[in-house]
């Protein structure tokens, strides 16, 4: 399946209000590899977008990461902020999880090669695609 993907990305929920707004939810536009987008927010362009509906955004404003629930709204979309150092710690955790998945991919590929007639390369490539990883050689 060319559009196979894992939707286990980060969730950011404002628990300080009674509405409990989800600013960023796991999904097709917020999968396992979006830790790279969060690094862009912290160190790069300063802005990332997570999904078409709602069109959530994260942007760096001084020492804060400002989250907007739906940037397409002209007025009234909920906004909250997180300390950038807290976001950086969470991104580091996600990077470690991603490295663990990369290690798993290597083991899965080696295992597939040991059991003919399993087509090891396509299996490993499909798993890498689903997990938003680069397949190991």
JSON list of N, CA and C in Angstrom, two decimals, residues 24-60:
[
{"chain": "A", "resi": 24, "resn": "UNK", "atom": "N", "xyz": [-2.82, 19.56, 19.17]},
{"chain": "A", "resi": 24, "resn": "UNK", "atom": "CA", "xyz": [-2.16, 18.69, 18.20]},
{"chain": "A", "resi": 24, "resn": "UNK", "atom": "C", "xyz": [-2.60, 17.27, 18.52]},
{"chain": "A", "resi": 25, "resn": "UNK", "atom": "N", "xyz": [-3.10, 16.56, 17.50]},
{"chain": "A", "resi": 25, "resn": "UNK", "atom": "CA", "xyz": [-3.57, 15.20, 17.69]},
{"chain": "A", "resi": 25, "resn": "UNK", "atom": "C", "xyz": [-2.84, 14.25, 16.74]},
{"chain": "A", "resi": 26, "resn": "UNK", "atom": "N", "xyz": [-2.62, 13.00, 17.18]},
{"chain": "A", "resi": 26, "resn": "UNK", "atom": "CA", "xyz": [-2.03, 12.03, 16.27]},
{"chain": "A", "resi": 26, "resn": "UNK", "atom": "C", "xyz": [-2.89, 11.86, 15.02]},
{"chain": "A", "resi": 27, "resn": "UNK", "atom": "N", "xyz": [-2.27, 11.70, 13.89]},
{"chain": "A", "resi": 27, "resn": "UNK", "atom": "CA", "xyz": [-3.00, 11.52, 12.64]},
{"chain": "A", "resi": 27, "resn": "UNK", "atom": "C", "xyz": [-2.07, 11.50, 11.45]},
{"chain": "A", "resi": 28, "resn": "UNK", "atom": "N", "xyz": [-2.64, 11.51, 10.28]},
{"chain": "A", "resi": 28, "resn": "UNK", "atom": "CA", "xyz": [-1.85, 11.42, 9.05]},
{"chain": "A", "resi": 28, "resn": "UNK", "atom": "C", "xyz": [-0.84, 12.57, 8.94]},
{"chain": "A", "resi": 29, "resn": "UNK", "atom": "N", "xyz": [-1.21, 13.76, 9.36]},
{"chain": "A", "resi": 29, "resn": "UNK", "atom": "CA", "xyz": [-0.31, 14.92, 9.28]},
{"chain": "A", "resi": 29, "resn": "UNK", "atom": "C", "xyz": [0.49, 15.12, 10.57]},
{"chain": "A", "resi": 30, "resn": "UNK", "atom": "N", "xyz": [0.39, 14.17, 11.46]},
{"chain": "A", "resi": 30, "resn": "UNK", "atom": "CA", "xyz": [1.11, 14.26, 12.74]},
{"chain": "A", "resi": 30, "resn": "UNK", "atom": "C", "xyz": [1.47, 12.84, 13.15]},
{"chain": "A", "resi": 31, "resn": "UNK", "atom": "N", "xyz": [2.39, 12.23, 12.42]},
{"chain": "A", "resi": 31, "resn": "UNK", "atom": "CA", "xyz": [2.79, 10.85, 12.67]},
{"chain": "A", "resi": 31, "resn": "UNK", "atom": "C", "xyz": [4.04, 10.77, 13.52]},
{"chain": "A", "resi": 32, "resn": "UNK", "atom": "N", "xyz": [4.65, 9.59, 13.48]},
{"chain": "A", "resi": 32, "resn": "UNK", "atom": "CA", "xyz": [5.81, 9.31, 14.32]},
{"chain": "A", "resi": 32, "resn": "UNK", "atom": "C", "xyz": [6.99, 10.24, 14.05]},
{"chain": "A", "resi": 33, "resn": "UNK", "atom": "N", "xyz": [7.17, 10.63, 12.80]},
{"chain": "A", "resi": 33, "resn": "UNK", "atom": "CA", "xyz": [8.34, 11.43, 12.46]},
{"chain": "A", "resi": 33, "resn": "UNK", "atom": "C", "xyz": [8.20, 12.93, 12.61]},
{"chain": "A", "resi": 34, "resn": "UNK", "atom": "N", "xyz": [7.11, 13.39, 13.20]},
{"chain": "A", "resi": 34, "resn": "UNK", "atom": "CA", "xyz": [6.93, 14.85, 13.30]},
{"chain": "A", "resi": 34, "resn": "UNK", "atom": "C", "xyz": [7.82, 15.50, 14.34]},
{"chain": "A", "resi": 35, "resn": "UNK", "atom": "N", "xyz": [8.62, 14.71, 15.06]},
{"chain": "A", "resi": 35, "resn": "UNK", "atom": "CA", "xyz": [9.58, 15.33, 15.96]},
{"chain": "A", "resi": 35, "resn": "UNK", "atom": "C", "xyz": [10.50, 16.26, 15.17]},
{"chain": "A", "resi": 36, "resn": "UNK", "atom": "N", "xyz": [10.71, 15.95, 13.89]},
{"chain": "A", "resi": 36, "resn": "UNK", "atom": "CA", "xyz": [11.54, 16.82, 13.03]},
{"chain": "A", "resi": 36, "resn": "UNK", "atom": "C", "xyz": [10.87, 18.19, 12.86]},
{"chain": "A", "resi": 37, "resn": "UNK", "atom": "N", "xyz": [9.54, 18.20, 12.74]},
{"chain": "A", "resi": 37, "resn": "UNK", "atom": "CA", "xyz": [8.81, 19.46, 12.62]},
{"chain": "A", "resi": 37, "resn": "UNK", "atom": "C", "xyz": [8.93, 20.29, 13.90]},
{"chain": "A", "resi": 38, "resn": "UNK", "atom": "N", "xyz": [8.89, 19.59, 15.04]},
{"chain": "A", "resi": 38, "resn": "UNK", "atom": "CA", "xyz": [9.05, 20.30, 16.31]},
{"chain": "A", "resi": 38, "resn": "UNK", "atom": "C", "xyz": [10.45, 20.90, 16.43]},
{"chain": "A", "resi": 39, "resn": "UNK", "atom": "N", "xyz": [11.47, 20.22, 15.88]},
{"chain": "A", "resi": 39, "resn": "UNK", "atom": "CA", "xyz": [12.81, 20.80, 15.86]},
{"chain": "A", "resi": 39, "resn": "UNK", "atom": "C", "xyz": [12.85, 22.05, 14.99]},
{"chain": "A", "resi": 40, "resn": "UNK", "atom": "N", "xyz": [12.10, 22.04, 13.89]},
{"chain": "A", "resi": 40, "resn": "UNK", "atom": "CA", "xyz": [11.99, 23.25, 13.07]},
{"chain": "A", "resi": 40, "resn": "UNK", "atom": "C", "xyz": [11.41, 24.39, 13.88]},
{"chain": "A", "resi": 41, "resn": "UNK", "atom": "N", "xyz": [10.41, 24.10, 14.69]},
{"chain": "A", "resi": 41, "resn": "UNK", "atom": "CA", "xyz": [9.81, 25.12, 15.54]},
{"chain": "A", "resi": 41, "resn": "UNK", "atom": "C", "xyz": [10.85, 25.66, 16.51]},
{"chain": "A", "resi": 42, "resn": "UNK", "atom": "N", "xyz": [11.62, 24.77, 17.11]},
{"chain": "A", "resi": 42, "resn": "UNK", "atom": "CA", "xyz": [12.57, 25.18, 18.15]},
{"chain": "A", "resi": 42, "resn": "UNK", "atom": "C", "xyz": [13.84, 25.81, 17.57]},
{"chain": "A", "resi": 43, "resn": "UNK", "atom": "N", "xyz": [14.33, 25.28, 16.44]},
{"chain": "A", "resi": 43, "resn": "UNK", "atom": "CA", "xyz": [15.65, 25.68, 15.95]},
{"chain": "A", "resi": 43, "resn": "UNK", "atom": "C", "xyz": [15.68, 26.18, 14.51]},
{"chain": "A", "resi": 44, "resn": "UNK", "atom": "N", "xyz": [14.61, 25.98, 13.78]},
{"chain": "A", "resi": 44, "resn": "UNK", "atom": "CA", "xyz": [14.66, 26.27, 12.35]},
{"chain": "A", "resi": 44, "resn": "UNK", "atom": "C", "xyz": [13.76, 27.41, 11.96]},
{"chain": "A", "resi": 45, "resn": "UNK", "atom": "N", "xyz": [12.74, 27.07, 11.19]},
{"chain": "A", "resi": 45, "resn": "UNK", "atom": "CA", "xyz": [11.85, 28.09, 10.65]},
{"chain": "A", "resi": 45, "resn": "UNK", "atom": "C", "xyz": [11.00, 28.75, 11.72]},
{"chain": "A", "resi": 46, "resn": "UNK", "atom": "N", "xyz": [10.83, 28.06, 12.85]},
{"chain": "A", "resi": 46, "resn": "UNK", "atom": "CA", "xyz": [10.03, 28.62, 13.92]},
{"chain": "A", "resi": 46, "resn": "UNK", "atom": "C", "xyz": [8.55, 28.36, 13.79]},
{"chain": "A", "resi": 47, "resn": "UNK", "atom": "N", "xyz": [8.14, 27.53, 12.78]},
{"chain": "A", "resi": 47, "resn": "UNK", "atom": "CA", "xyz": [6.72, 27.27, 12.59]},
{"chain": "A", "resi": 47, "resn": "UNK", "atom": "C", "xyz": [6.52, 25.89, 11.98]},
{"chain": "A", "resi": 48, "resn": "UNK", "atom": "N", "xyz": [5.46, 25.21, 12.41]},
{"chain": "A", "resi": 48, "resn": "UNK", "atom": "CA", "xyz": [5.08, 23.91, 11.84]},
{"chain": "A", "resi": 48, "resn": "UNK", "atom": "C", "xyz": [3.57, 23.81, 11.83]},
{"chain": "A", "resi": 49, "resn": "UNK", "atom": "N", "xyz": [3.05, 23.03, 10.89]},
{"chain": "A", "resi": 49, "resn": "UNK", "atom": "CA", "xyz": [1.61, 22.83, 10.75]},
{"chain": "A", "resi": 49, "resn": "UNK", "atom": "C", "xyz": [1.29, 21.35, 10.90]},
{"chain": "A", "resi": 50, "resn": "UNK", "atom": "N", "xyz": [0.20, 21.06, 11.61]},
{"chain": "A", "resi": 50, "resn": "UNK", "atom": "CA", "xyz": [-0.17, 19.68, 11.90]},
{"chain": "A", "resi": 50, "resn": "UNK", "atom": "C", "xyz": [-1.62, 19.43, 11.49]},
{"chain": "A", "resi": 51, "resn": "UNK", "atom": "N", "xyz": [-1.83, 19.12, 10.25]},
{"chain": "A", "resi": 51, "resn": "UNK", "atom": "CA", "xyz": [-3.14, 18.68, 9.81]},
{"chain": "A", "resi": 51, "resn": "UNK", "atom": "C", "xyz": [-3.96, 19.74, 9.11]},
{"chain": "A", "resi": 52, "resn": "UNK", "atom": "N", "xyz": [-4.85, 19.24, 8.23]},
{"chain": "A", "resi": 52, "resn": "UNK", "atom": "CA", "xyz": [-5.70, 20.16, 7.49]},
{"chain": "A", "resi": 52, "resn": "UNK", "atom": "C", "xyz": [-6.98, 20.54, 8.24]},
{"chain": "A", "resi": 53, "resn": "UNK", "atom": "N", "xyz": [-7.45, 19.70, 9.16]},
{"chain": "A", "resi": 53, "resn": "UNK", "atom": "CA", "xyz": [-8.71, 20.01, 9.82]},
{"chain": "A", "resi": 53, "resn": "UNK", "atom": "C", "xyz": [-8.75, 19.41, 11.22]},
{"chain": "A", "resi": 54, "resn": "UNK", "atom": "N", "xyz": [-8.46, 20.15, 12.26]},
{"chain": "A", "resi": 54, "resn": "UNK", "atom": "CA", "xyz": [-8.15, 21.58, 12.20]},
{"chain": "A", "resi": 54, "resn": "UNK", "atom": "C", "xyz": [-6.71, 21.80, 11.75]},
{"chain": "A", "resi": 55, "resn": "UNK", "atom": "N", "xyz": [-6.44, 22.98, 11.32]},
{"chain": "A", "resi": 55, "resn": "UNK", "atom": "CA", "xyz": [-5.11, 23.35, 10.86]},
{"chain": "A", "resi": 55, "resn": "UNK", "atom": "C", "xyz": [-4.30, 23.89, 12.03]},
{"chain": "A", "resi": 56, "resn": "UNK", "atom": "N", "xyz": [-3.85, 22.98, 12.88]},
{"chain": "A", "resi": 56, "resn": "UNK", "atom": "CA", "xyz": [-3.09, 23.37, 14.07]},
{"chain": "A", "resi": 56, "resn": "UNK", "atom": "C", "xyz": [-1.70, 23.83, 13.68]},
{"chain": "A", "resi": 57, "resn": "UNK", "atom": "N", "xyz": [-1.21, 24.84, 14.40]},
{"chain": "A", "resi": 57, "resn": "UNK", "atom": "CA", "xyz": [0.15, 25.33, 14.16]},
{"chain": "A", "resi": 57, "resn": "UNK", "atom": "C", "xyz": [0.89, 25.45, 15.48]},
{"chain": "A", "resi": 58, "resn": "UNK", "atom": "N", "xyz": [2.19, 25.34, 15.37]},
{"chain": "A", "resi": 58, "resn": "UNK", "atom": "CA", "xyz": [3.09, 25.59, 16.49]},
{"chain": "A", "resi": 58, "resn": "UNK", "atom": "C", "xyz": [4.13, 26.57, 15.99]},
{"chain": "A", "resi": 59, "resn": "UNK", "atom": "N", "xyz": [4.40, 27.59, 16.77]},
{"chain": "A", "resi": 59, "resn": "UNK", "atom": "CA", "xyz": [5.42, 28.56, 16.37]},
{"chain": "A", "resi": 59, "resn": "UNK", "atom": "C", "xyz": [6.19, 29.04, 17.58]},
{"chain": "A", "resi": 60, "resn": "UNK", "atom": "N", "xyz": [7.46, 29.35, 17.35]},
{"chain": "A", "resi": 60, "resn": "UNK", "atom": "CA", "xyz": [8.34, 29.80, 18.40]},
{"chain": "A", "resi": 60, "resn": "UNK", "atom": "C", "xyz": [8.18, 31.30, 18.56]}
]
